[in-house]
Short mmCIF file of C-alpha atoms in Angstrom, two decimals:
data_model
loop_
_atom_site.label_atom_id
_atom_site.label_comp_id
_atom_site.label_asym_id
_atom_site.label_seq_id
_atom_site.Cartn_x
_atom_site.Cartn_y
_atom_site.Cartn_z
CA MET H 1 -10.51 0.23 -33.04
CA ILE H 2 -9.39 3.73 -33.79
CA ALA H 3 -8.79 4.27 -30.07
CA LYS H 4 -6.35 1.37 -30.06
CA ILE H 5 -4.32 2.86 -32.90
CA TYR H 6 -4.10 6.25 -31.24
CA ALA H 7 -3.28 4.62 -27.96
CA THR H 8 -0.46 2.58 -29.47
CA ILE H 9 1.10 5.61 -31.12
CA ALA H 10 0.84 7.70 -27.97
CA VAL H 11 2.25 4.92 -25.83
CA PHE H 12 5.20 4.38 -28.14
CA ILE H 13 6.09 8.06 -28.17
CA THR H 14 5.76 8.40 -24.40
CA GLY H 15 7.62 5.17 -23.80
CA SER H 16 10.57 6.09 -25.95
CA LEU H 17 10.83 9.53 -24.37
CA LEU H 18 10.74 7.96 -20.91
CA ILE H 19 13.37 5.36 -21.78
CA TYR H 20 15.60 8.09 -23.12
CA GLY H 21 15.14 10.03 -19.89
CA VAL H 22 15.60 7.07 -17.61
CA SER H 23 18.93 6.16 -19.17
CA ASP H 24 20.39 9.23 -17.55
CA PHE H 25 19.57 8.05 -14.05
CA PRO H 26 22.40 7.05 -11.75
CA ARG H 27 23.28 3.40 -11.83
CA PHE H 28 20.81 1.09 -10.14
CA GLY H 29 22.11 0.48 -6.63
CA ASP H 30 24.53 3.37 -6.55
CA ALA H 31 25.28 4.44 -3.01
CA ARG H 32 26.74 7.78 -4.07
CA SER H 33 23.79 8.98 -6.14
CA PRO H 34 22.41 12.43 -5.32
CA ALA H 35 19.28 10.95 -3.79
CA ASN H 36 21.27 8.81 -1.42
CA ALA H 37 24.28 10.88 -0.50
CA GLY H 38 23.70 14.42 -1.59
CA VAL H 39 25.67 16.52 -4.02
CA GLU H 40 29.30 17.52 -3.35
CA GLY H 41 29.46 21.14 -2.39
CA GLY H 42 25.71 21.47 -2.56
CA ALA H 43 22.83 20.32 -0.44
CA GLY H 44 23.29 17.26 1.68
CA SER H 45 20.85 14.41 1.65
CA ILE H 46 18.14 14.43 4.29
CA SER H 47 18.08 10.65 4.35
CA GLU H 48 21.59 10.65 5.77
CA TYR H 49 20.29 12.71 8.67
CA TYR H 50 17.43 10.28 9.16
CA ILE H 51 19.71 7.26 9.13
CA THR H 52 22.32 8.62 11.50
CA LYS H 53 20.26 10.71 13.88
CA SER H 54 16.79 9.18 14.14
CA TYR H 55 17.75 6.68 16.83
CA ALA H 56 19.32 9.40 18.94
CA ASP H 57 16.27 11.62 18.53
CA THR H 58 13.50 9.12 19.03
CA LYS H 59 14.91 5.82 20.36
CA VAL H 60 13.01 3.86 17.69
CA PRO H 61 15.10 1.36 15.70
CA ASN H 62 12.75 1.23 12.71
CA ILE H 63 13.81 4.25 10.70
CA VAL H 64 10.82 4.10 8.36
CA THR H 65 8.36 4.22 11.26
CA SER H 66 10.18 7.07 12.92
CA VAL H 67 10.22 9.14 9.75
CA LEU H 68 6.60 8.31 9.00
CA ALA H 69 5.18 9.00 12.44
CA ASP H 70 7.49 11.68 13.74
CA TYR H 71 9.46 13.63 11.17
CA ARG H 72 6.72 13.48 8.53
CA SER H 73 3.72 13.03 10.78
CA TYR H 74 1.80 15.81 9.08
CA ASP H 75 1.76 13.84 5.82
CA THR H 76 0.61 10.74 7.63
CA MET H 77 -2.22 12.61 9.28
CA PHE H 78 -3.53 13.82 5.97
CA GLU H 79 -3.12 10.39 4.47
CA THR H 80 -5.41 9.08 7.18
CA VAL H 81 -7.85 11.86 6.40
CA VAL H 82 -7.76 10.87 2.72
CA ILE H 83 -8.66 7.30 3.60
CA PHE H 84 -11.48 8.57 5.78
CA VAL H 85 -12.79 10.81 3.01
CA ALA H 86 -12.65 7.91 0.54
CA GLY H 87 -14.74 5.82 2.91
CA MET H 88 -17.21 8.64 3.30
CA SER H 89 -17.50 9.16 -0.43
CA ILE H 90 -18.18 5.47 -1.01
CA PHE H 91 -20.83 5.76 1.67
CA ALA H 92 -22.32 8.72 -0.18
CA ILE H 93 -22.17 7.09 -3.62
CA LEU H 94 -23.40 3.63 -2.89
CA ARG H 95 -25.36 3.47 0.29
CA THR H 96 -29.08 3.07 -0.19
CA PHE H 97 -31.54 2.55 2.57
CA ARG H 98 -34.25 0.92 0.53
CA SER H 99 -33.43 -2.64 -0.34
CA GLY H 100 -35.92 -3.08 -3.10
CA ALA H 101 -33.38 -3.12 -5.92
CA PRO H 102 -33.61 -6.41 -7.85
CA LEU H 103 -30.69 -8.78 -8.06
CA VAL H 104 -28.63 -8.58 -11.20
CA GLU H 105 -29.94 -11.52 -13.20
CA ASN H 106 -27.52 -11.76 -16.10
CA PHE H 107 -24.73 -12.60 -13.71
CA ARG H 108 -26.41 -15.82 -12.68
CA LYS H 109 -26.74 -16.90 -16.28
CA ASP H 110 -23.01 -16.86 -16.90
CA ASP H 111 -22.12 -19.13 -14.08
CA SER H 112 -22.30 -18.91 -10.36
CA PHE H 113 -19.72 -18.60 -7.67
CA ILE H 114 -21.30 -20.93 -5.19
CA ASP H 115 -22.49 -24.38 -6.12
CA GLY H 116 -24.38 -25.10 -2.99
CA ASP H 117 -23.97 -24.96 0.69
CA HIS H 118 -21.56 -27.87 0.99
CA GLN H 119 -18.71 -25.65 -0.10
CA ARG H 120 -19.34 -23.25 2.74
CA ILE H 121 -18.44 -25.80 5.37
CA ILE H 122 -14.77 -25.97 4.48
CA VAL H 123 -14.41 -22.29 3.80
CA GLY H 124 -16.47 -21.35 6.83
CA THR H 125 -14.59 -23.49 9.32
CA THR H 126 -11.18 -22.47 8.03
CA CYS H 127 -12.04 -18.81 8.10
CA ARG H 128 -13.48 -18.99 11.58
CA LEU H 129 -10.32 -20.68 12.80
CA ALA H 130 -8.14 -18.11 11.11
CA VAL H 131 -9.82 -14.95 12.39
CA PRO H 132 -8.44 -14.88 15.97
CA VAL H 133 -4.93 -15.66 14.74
CA VAL H 134 -5.09 -12.85 12.19
CA GLN H 135 -6.35 -10.40 14.79
CA LEU H 136 -3.62 -11.33 17.24
CA PHE H 137 -1.01 -10.93 14.55
CA ALA H 138 -2.46 -7.58 13.56
CA LEU H 139 -2.25 -6.30 17.14
CA TYR H 140 1.35 -7.54 17.30
CA VAL H 141 2.20 -5.71 14.09
CA ILE H 142 0.76 -2.46 15.43
CA ALA H 143 2.52 -2.74 18.76
CA HIS H 144 5.88 -3.77 17.32
CA GLY H 145 5.99 -1.20 14.58
CA HIS H 146 8.96 0.33 16.33
CA HIS H 147 11.17 -2.72 16.19
CA SER H 148 10.12 -4.70 13.16
CA PRO H 149 8.49 -3.95 9.83
CA GLY H 150 4.92 -2.95 10.43
CA GLY H 151 3.17 -0.08 12.05
CA GLY H 152 -0.27 1.44 11.97
CA PHE H 153 -1.28 0.92 8.34
CA GLN H 154 -0.32 -2.69 8.02
CA GLY H 155 -1.95 -3.62 11.31
CA GLY H 156 -5.09 -1.70 10.46
CA VAL H 157 -5.43 -3.40 7.09
CA LEU H 158 -4.94 -6.79 8.74
CA LEU H 159 -7.64 -6.02 11.32
CA GLY H 160 -10.04 -4.92 8.62
CA ALA H 161 -9.21 -8.02 6.63
CA SER H 162 -10.08 -10.19 9.64
CA TYR H 163 -13.61 -8.80 9.63
CA ILE H 164 -13.79 -9.33 5.88
CA ILE H 165 -12.78 -12.97 6.40
CA LEU H 166 -15.61 -13.22 8.91
CA ALA H 167 -18.01 -11.84 6.32
CA LEU H 168 -16.76 -14.30 3.74
CA ALA H 169 -17.08 -17.25 6.08
CA ASP H 170 -20.68 -16.85 7.09
CA ASP H 171 -22.51 -13.87 5.83
CA LEU H 172 -22.20 -10.11 5.84
CA ALA H 173 -24.84 -10.01 8.57
CA ALA H 174 -22.59 -12.03 10.89
CA ALA H 175 -19.76 -9.55 10.53
CA LEU H 176 -22.16 -6.62 10.90
CA ARG H 177 -23.45 -8.06 14.15
CA ARG H 178 -19.94 -7.75 15.53
CA LEU H 179 -19.05 -4.40 14.00
CA SER H 180 -22.22 -2.54 13.19
CA GLU H 181 -22.37 0.38 10.85
CA ALA H 182 -22.75 3.03 13.51
CA ARG H 183 -19.80 1.59 15.34
CA TYR H 184 -17.39 1.47 12.47
CA LEU H 185 -18.28 4.96 11.37
CA MET H 186 -17.56 6.16 14.87
CA LEU H 187 -14.31 4.18 14.99
CA ALA H 188 -13.09 5.83 11.83
CA ALA H 189 -13.70 9.28 13.26
CA VAL H 190 -12.13 8.34 16.60
CA GLY H 191 -8.91 7.32 14.86
CA ILE H 192 -8.48 10.72 13.29
CA ALA H 193 -9.47 12.38 16.55
CA ILE H 194 -6.68 10.52 18.37
CA TYR H 195 -4.14 11.64 15.80
CA SER H 196 -5.03 15.29 15.70
CA GLY H 197 -5.78 15.24 19.42
CA LEU H 198 -2.16 14.38 20.12
CA GLY H 199 -1.12 17.18 17.83
CA PHE H 200 -3.36 19.70 19.53
CA LEU H 201 -2.13 18.54 22.92
CA CYS H 202 1.37 19.50 21.83
CA MET H 203 0.08 22.86 20.74
CA LEU H 204 -1.72 23.42 24.03
CA LEU H 205 1.52 22.78 25.89
CA GLY H 206 3.24 25.52 23.98
CA GLN H 207 5.09 23.90 21.07
CA ASN H 208 4.27 23.38 17.42
CA PHE H 209 1.52 21.10 16.17
CA LEU H 210 2.66 17.46 16.34
CA ASP H 211 5.96 18.37 18.01
CA TYR H 212 5.98 15.46 20.41
CA GLY H 213 9.04 16.29 22.45
CA VAL H 214 7.10 18.58 24.73
CA LEU H 215 4.86 15.72 25.89
CA GLU H 216 7.47 14.43 28.31
CA ALA H 217 5.62 16.13 31.14
CA VAL H 218 2.39 14.33 30.25
CA PHE H 219 3.96 10.90 29.82
CA ARG H 220 6.39 11.41 32.67
CA THR H 221 9.39 10.04 30.86
CA ASP H 222 12.96 11.11 31.36
CA GLY H 223 13.85 12.99 28.25
CA PRO H 224 11.93 13.97 25.16
CA GLU H 225 13.08 10.93 23.19
CA MET H 226 10.89 8.42 24.97
CA ALA H 227 7.97 10.85 24.81
CA ARG H 228 8.37 10.85 21.04
CA SER H 229 8.48 7.10 20.99
CA HIS H 230 5.29 6.79 23.02
CA SER H 231 3.39 9.37 21.01
CA MET H 232 4.40 7.54 17.86
CA LEU H 233 2.68 4.48 19.26
CA GLY H 234 -0.42 6.50 20.09
CA VAL H 235 -0.52 7.96 16.63
CA GLU H 236 -0.14 4.54 15.04
CA ILE H 237 -3.09 3.29 17.06
CA GLY H 238 -5.21 6.12 15.71
CA VAL H 239 -4.19 5.31 12.16
CA ALA H 240 -4.92 1.62 12.65
CA ALA H 241 -8.41 2.32 13.98
CA THR H 242 -9.34 4.47 10.98
CA VAL H 243 -7.85 2.12 8.41
CA MET H 244 -9.56 -0.91 9.93
CA ALA H 245 -12.98 0.73 9.95
CA ILE H 246 -12.68 2.09 6.43
CA MET H 247 -11.41 -1.14 4.86
CA PHE H 248 -14.37 -3.01 6.27
CA ALA H 249 -16.74 -0.21 5.29
CA ILE H 250 -15.52 -0.22 1.69
CA TYR H 251 -15.91 -3.98 1.46
CA ALA H 252 -19.40 -3.97 3.01
CA ASN H 253 -20.63 -1.28 0.66
CA LEU H 254 -19.03 -2.70 -2.47
CA ALA H 255 -20.08 -6.28 -1.92
CA SER H 256 -23.70 -5.59 -1.16
CA LYS H 257 -24.25 -2.75 -3.62
CA GLY H 258 -24.86 -0.37 -0.77
CA THR H 259 -27.72 -2.14 0.93
CA LEU H 260 -25.61 -4.01 3.52
CA LYS H 261 -28.11 -6.83 3.29
CA LYS H 262 -26.80 -9.55 1.04
CA ALA H 263 -23.26 -10.01 -0.13
CA LEU H 264 -20.68 -12.48 -1.48
CA MET C 1 19.75 -7.73 -4.46
CA ILE C 2 20.28 -10.87 -6.43
CA LEU C 3 20.35 -9.93 -10.07
CA SER C 4 19.08 -13.17 -11.57
CA PHE C 5 16.16 -13.25 -9.15
CA ASP C 6 15.34 -9.67 -10.11
CA ILE C 7 15.35 -10.46 -13.81
CA ILE C 8 13.09 -13.50 -13.41
CA LEU C 9 10.66 -11.53 -11.26
CA LEU C 10 10.55 -8.66 -13.73
CA VAL C 11 9.83 -10.98 -16.64
CA PHE C 12 7.01 -12.61 -14.70
CA LEU C 13 5.71 -9.17 -13.80
CA VAL C 14 5.46 -8.05 -17.42
CA VAL C 15 3.80 -11.33 -18.38
CA ALA C 16 1.27 -11.05 -15.54
CA ALA C 17 0.42 -7.47 -16.46
CA ILE C 18 -0.17 -8.34 -20.11
CA ILE C 19 -2.27 -11.39 -19.31
CA SER C 20 -4.35 -9.61 -16.71
CA LEU C 21 -5.38 -7.11 -19.34
CA SER C 22 -6.06 -9.58 -22.12
CA VAL C 23 -8.33 -12.21 -20.62
CA LYS C 24 -12.00 -11.70 -21.28
CA ASP C 25 -13.19 -13.09 -17.98
CA LEU C 26 -13.08 -10.31 -15.39
CA LEU C 27 -12.82 -12.69 -12.45
CA SER C 28 -9.62 -14.15 -13.86
CA ALA C 29 -8.33 -10.67 -14.52
CA SER C 30 -8.81 -9.76 -10.86
CA MET C 31 -7.02 -12.91 -9.73
CA ILE C 32 -4.08 -12.27 -12.01
CA PHE C 33 -3.97 -8.72 -10.70
CA GLY C 34 -3.56 -10.30 -7.27
CA ILE C 35 -0.66 -12.36 -8.63
CA TYR C 36 0.87 -9.17 -10.06
CA SER C 37 0.66 -7.47 -6.66
CA PHE C 38 2.29 -10.45 -4.98
CA LEU C 39 5.19 -10.43 -7.45
CA ILE C 40 5.74 -6.73 -6.81
CA CYS C 41 5.81 -7.47 -3.08
CA LEU C 42 8.57 -10.05 -3.68
CA LEU C 43 10.51 -7.55 -5.75
CA TRP C 44 10.45 -5.01 -2.97
CA ALA C 45 11.45 -7.55 -0.37
CA ASP C 46 14.43 -8.35 -2.57
CA MET C 47 15.34 -4.66 -2.76
CA GLY C 48 15.30 -4.28 1.01
CA ALA C 49 12.07 -2.30 1.31
CA VAL C 50 10.42 -4.47 3.93
CA ASP C 51 7.77 -2.02 5.13
CA VAL C 52 6.61 -1.34 1.60
CA ALA C 53 6.51 -5.06 0.83
CA PHE C 54 4.42 -5.73 3.93
CA THR C 55 1.96 -3.00 2.99
CA GLU C 56 1.71 -4.17 -0.60
CA ALA C 57 1.12 -7.75 0.48
CA ALA C 58 -1.66 -6.71 2.85
CA VAL C 59 -3.23 -4.06 0.66
CA GLY C 60 -2.54 -5.03 -2.92
CA ALA C 61 -2.68 -8.78 -2.97
CA GLY C 62 -5.37 -8.96 -0.31
CA VAL C 63 -7.78 -6.12 -0.10
CA SER C 64 -7.47 -4.56 -3.55
CA ALA C 65 -8.06 -7.79 -5.46
CA LEU C 66 -10.98 -8.49 -3.13
CA PHE C 67 -12.60 -5.14 -3.95
CA LEU C 68 -12.29 -5.94 -7.66
CA ILE C 69 -13.87 -9.35 -7.18
CA ALA C 70 -16.71 -7.86 -5.14
CA THR C 71 -17.44 -5.36 -7.91
CA VAL C 72 -17.29 -8.02 -10.63
CA TYR C 73 -19.75 -10.07 -8.60
CA ASN C 74 -22.23 -7.23 -8.64
CA THR C 75 -21.80 -6.32 -12.30
CA LYS C 76 -21.06 -8.35 -15.37
CA ARG C 77 -18.48 -11.07 -15.35
CA SER C 78 -17.50 -11.07 -19.00
CA SER C 79 -16.06 -8.17 -20.91
CA SER C 80 -16.01 -7.58 -24.61
CA ASP C 81 -12.28 -7.13 -24.88
CA MET T 1 30.08 -9.91 -23.78
CA ASP T 2 29.89 -9.94 -20.04
CA ASN T 3 31.59 -6.57 -19.90
CA PHE T 4 29.09 -5.17 -22.37
CA PHE T 5 26.28 -6.48 -20.23
CA GLN T 6 27.73 -4.93 -17.10
CA GLU T 7 28.47 -1.58 -18.66
CA SER T 8 25.51 -0.71 -20.75
CA ILE T 9 22.55 -2.91 -19.93
CA ALA T 10 22.73 -3.86 -16.26
CA PRO T 11 22.89 -0.33 -14.83
CA HIS T 12 19.52 0.70 -16.19
CA PHE T 13 17.81 -2.55 -17.09
CA ASN T 14 15.43 -2.37 -14.15
CA PHE T 15 14.30 1.12 -15.05
CA TRP T 16 13.57 0.15 -18.63
CA VAL T 17 11.35 -2.68 -17.48
CA TYR T 18 9.52 -0.28 -15.17
CA VAL T 19 8.86 2.03 -18.11
CA VAL T 20 7.53 -0.95 -20.09
CA ILE T 21 5.11 -1.82 -17.31
CA MET T 22 4.02 1.81 -17.06
CA MET T 23 3.28 1.90 -20.74
CA ILE T 24 1.27 -1.33 -20.54
CA GLY T 25 -0.89 0.26 -17.86
CA LEU T 26 -1.24 3.51 -19.77
CA TRP T 27 -2.25 1.72 -22.93
CA ALA T 28 -4.94 -0.15 -21.03
CA VAL T 29 -6.40 3.07 -19.63
CA ILE T 30 -6.74 4.60 -23.08
CA ALA T 31 -7.54 1.70 -25.34
CA LYS T 32 -9.58 -0.82 -23.38
CA ASN T 33 -13.32 -0.78 -23.69
CA ASN T 34 -14.36 -2.19 -20.36
CA LEU T 35 -14.28 0.10 -17.33
CA ILE T 36 -12.91 -2.54 -14.97
CA LYS T 37 -10.02 -3.23 -17.33
CA LYS T 38 -9.27 0.47 -17.36
CA LEU T 39 -9.13 0.45 -13.58
CA ILE T 40 -6.80 -2.54 -13.55
CA GLY T 41 -4.56 -0.73 -16.02
CA LEU T 42 -4.56 2.36 -13.80
CA SER T 43 -3.50 0.26 -10.81
CA ILE T 44 -0.71 -1.34 -12.82
CA PHE T 45 0.50 2.13 -13.83
CA GLN T 46 0.44 3.29 -10.20
CA SER T 47 2.41 0.34 -8.90
CA ALA T 48 5.04 0.71 -11.62
CA ILE T 49 5.61 4.32 -10.57
CA ILE T 50 5.95 3.25 -6.96
CA LEU T 51 8.48 0.62 -8.09
CA LEU T 52 10.48 3.34 -9.79
CA TYR T 53 10.62 5.49 -6.68
CA VAL T 54 11.57 2.72 -4.30
CA SER T 55 14.37 1.49 -6.53
CA LEU T 56 15.94 4.95 -6.48
CA GLY T 57 16.92 4.33 -2.89
CA VAL T 58 18.55 0.94 -3.30
CA LYS T 59 22.22 0.68 -2.40
CA ASP T 60 24.47 -2.23 -3.30
CA GLY T 61 24.90 -4.68 -0.47
CA ALA T 62 22.97 -2.55 2.00
CA ALA T 63 20.84 -3.67 4.90
CA ILE T 64 17.19 -2.99 5.63
CA PRO T 65 16.39 0.30 7.42
CA ILE T 66 15.86 -1.25 10.84
CA LEU T 67 18.75 -0.72 13.18
CA PRO T 68 19.79 -3.95 14.84
CA HIS T 69 19.72 -4.41 18.56
CA HIS T 70 22.85 -5.58 20.21
CA GLU T 71 22.70 -7.79 23.25
CA GLU T 72 26.29 -7.09 24.16
CA HIS T 73 26.54 -3.71 25.84
CA ALA T 74 29.55 -1.75 26.97
CA ASP T 75 29.48 -3.19 30.49
CA ALA T 76 28.81 -6.72 29.30
CA ALA T 77 31.41 -9.46 28.88
CA ALA T 78 34.79 -9.04 27.22
CA PRO T 79 34.44 -6.94 24.13
CA ASP T 80 34.67 -9.12 21.07
CA ALA T 81 35.29 -6.12 18.95
CA GLY T 82 36.03 -8.12 15.86
CA GLN T 83 32.66 -9.68 15.47
CA ALA T 84 30.45 -7.01 16.95
CA ALA T 85 28.98 -4.34 14.77
CA PRO T 86 31.38 -1.53 13.97
CA ALA T 87 31.44 0.75 16.98
CA PRO T 88 33.94 3.32 15.80
CA ASP T 89 35.05 6.41 17.61
CA ALA T 90 31.50 7.62 17.95
CA VAL T 91 30.22 9.18 21.12
CA PRO T 92 27.82 6.73 22.77
CA VAL T 93 24.40 8.20 23.13
CA SER T 94 23.87 7.59 26.79
CA GLU T 95 25.40 5.41 29.41
CA SER T 96 22.31 5.25 31.54
CA HIS T 97 20.72 2.37 29.61
CA ARG T 98 22.12 -0.23 31.92
CA GLY T 99 21.21 -3.64 30.66
CA ALA T 100 19.34 -2.23 27.71
CA ASP T 101 19.97 -3.84 24.40
CA HIS T 102 19.68 -0.92 22.01
CA ALA T 103 22.19 0.13 19.44
CA ASP T 104 24.35 2.92 20.65
CA TYR T 105 26.83 3.34 17.89
CA ALA T 106 27.14 5.53 14.86
CA VAL T 107 25.70 4.16 11.69
CA ASP T 108 27.36 4.44 8.32
CA PRO T 109 24.71 5.69 5.89
CA ALA T 110 26.16 3.71 3.01
CA THR T 111 25.27 0.41 4.63
CA ILE T 112 21.59 1.12 5.09
CA VAL T 113 19.00 1.45 2.35
CA ASN T 114 17.62 4.95 1.88
CA PRO T 115 14.40 5.04 3.95
CA LEU T 116 12.85 8.17 2.54
CA PRO T 117 11.31 6.67 -0.63
CA HIS T 118 9.81 3.90 1.49
CA VAL T 119 7.99 6.42 3.64
CA LEU T 120 6.59 8.36 0.73
CA MET T 121 5.54 5.26 -1.13
CA LEU T 122 3.72 3.82 1.88
CA THR T 123 1.41 6.79 1.64
CA ALA T 124 1.09 6.34 -2.10
CA ILE T 125 0.06 2.68 -1.87
CA VAL T 126 -2.63 3.27 0.69
CA VAL T 127 -4.04 6.29 -1.10
CA GLY T 128 -4.05 4.23 -4.29
CA VAL T 129 -6.22 1.55 -2.78
CA ALA T 130 -8.61 4.13 -1.35
CA THR T 131 -9.10 5.73 -4.75
CA LEU T 132 -9.53 2.29 -6.32
CA GLY T 133 -12.39 1.71 -3.88
CA VAL T 134 -14.08 4.97 -4.88
CA ALA T 135 -13.64 4.19 -8.59
CA LEU T 136 -15.19 0.75 -8.13
CA ALA T 137 -18.16 2.28 -6.31
CA LEU T 138 -18.67 4.64 -9.23
CA ALA T 139 -18.48 1.70 -11.64
CA GLN T 140 -21.21 -0.09 -9.71
CA ARG T 141 -23.45 2.98 -9.87
CA ILE T 142 -22.82 3.33 -13.60
CA PHE T 143 -23.79 -0.29 -14.07
CA ALA T 144 -26.94 0.11 -11.99
CA GLU T 145 -27.90 3.17 -14.01
CA PHE T 146 -27.05 2.15 -17.58
CA GLY T 147 -26.85 -1.62 -17.46
CA SER T 148 -23.44 -1.92 -19.08
CA LEU T 149 -19.79 -1.30 -18.36
CA GLU T 150 -18.55 -1.08 -21.93
CA GLU T 151 -17.45 2.33 -23.05
CA ASN T 152 -18.97 2.26 -26.54
CA GLU T 153 -22.39 1.21 -25.27
CA LEU T 154 -22.23 3.88 -22.59
CA LEU T 155 -21.41 6.57 -25.12
CA ILE T 156 -24.35 5.54 -27.32
CA GLN T 157 -26.72 5.71 -24.38
CA LEU T 158 -25.35 9.04 -23.22
CA LYS T 159 -25.66 10.62 -26.63
CA ALA T 160 -29.22 9.39 -26.98
CA GLU T 161 -30.38 10.97 -23.76
CA PRO T 162 -32.09 14.35 -24.06
CA THR T 163 -30.01 17.03 -22.43
CA ASP T 164 -31.69 18.60 -19.44
CA GLU T 165 -31.46 22.23 -18.48
#
């Protein structure tokens, strides 16, 4: 009870200070705010450079993808590494190899999720019909990240979700038969290897790390712009592989309490 | 950037956040958290941030709520407050 | 009345609501007893911050940050300059894309939403879900070890344990 009183006081003080600070922001939707257009006589805004020049530099119409995978590709690489490390830490926290832990009994006393097997028929059939469609859509999202909203992350999450749907339809064992533990761990590492491998390839050819323009000799394109476009696709594939493996890994470990035997 | 749509969405958002934290049943709290994520996705689509809305729809309303439900399944379903 | 609304409330109304949502999440992290409720409050706080960042880049009447393709090219049919996208006195990028349907004109930055917050917040969302996964794994281990997810019961059990060297 005392925690609630302290919390309310603290929240009121912080909230009023924040509201006072936020009232000094530029108007919502202002096109001439310093974040959008730069300051007169001072620094320009980098987003204006991205909007006007990114198509000429990289031939990719989706500005967000080109900034994410080319201009700021270093951040994206480490974001992928963070996801990988999170998957590894869940593996380290939860995974047990002895399955003798008893089921949690007081959950069953409250009420149960599943009333009997007759409910699995509808859910199971629908999920099994949906999985190929979801996977096809996920591959489309990865491949068309340059021209429509999408890219590596969204496609990777959709692919991982398709395996989770498979696990929800039948059983975790059915999904693990298709994507076993050794395989998804390897897939996660391969994704990061693709990403940093492309970066190192640029370094081996003489330029900076992740400076894709120099790869025009490897991809045999005419001009560094298309080389950047192709390497962006390669990098997105790496990201999608890691994200897919880790999303499924997190679900498998969380739902089965680390044993990978019995789940939702 | 339709102002009335924005205001309705924001009101629903605040209501969903408050309810998600007040129900005692943790399964319902996870579901309402999924509703909250979906409303935020709509808000971003209205603001023109289509990539962010796509990611939030896939990650927030899908996978994140599912992780919460999986954890609630393996621990207790009711909470004291 | 309408003028008052336009002048003093509408410019910052969105930001005030974001601050309210942030404070709801923060209150839940401090005051709630159950660990899962604390995690839900943390996620609400995170998404409100991401909302704040993305709405810094919004411009009135602007389009999404995906440059449109144009089927009509310079050597296509008669130029309907009135209805095509504005192709002002900008230098075309390259003439060698014969038959290609890519945009080759200069873009006015005021008509396209600022893409930089979107990029940064994409990273933030995905990192947020990864850390939510780790936190939930820790919560499961705490439950397996102590049998409860309520903070007061956990504190009683922790204080009762003998400290080990």
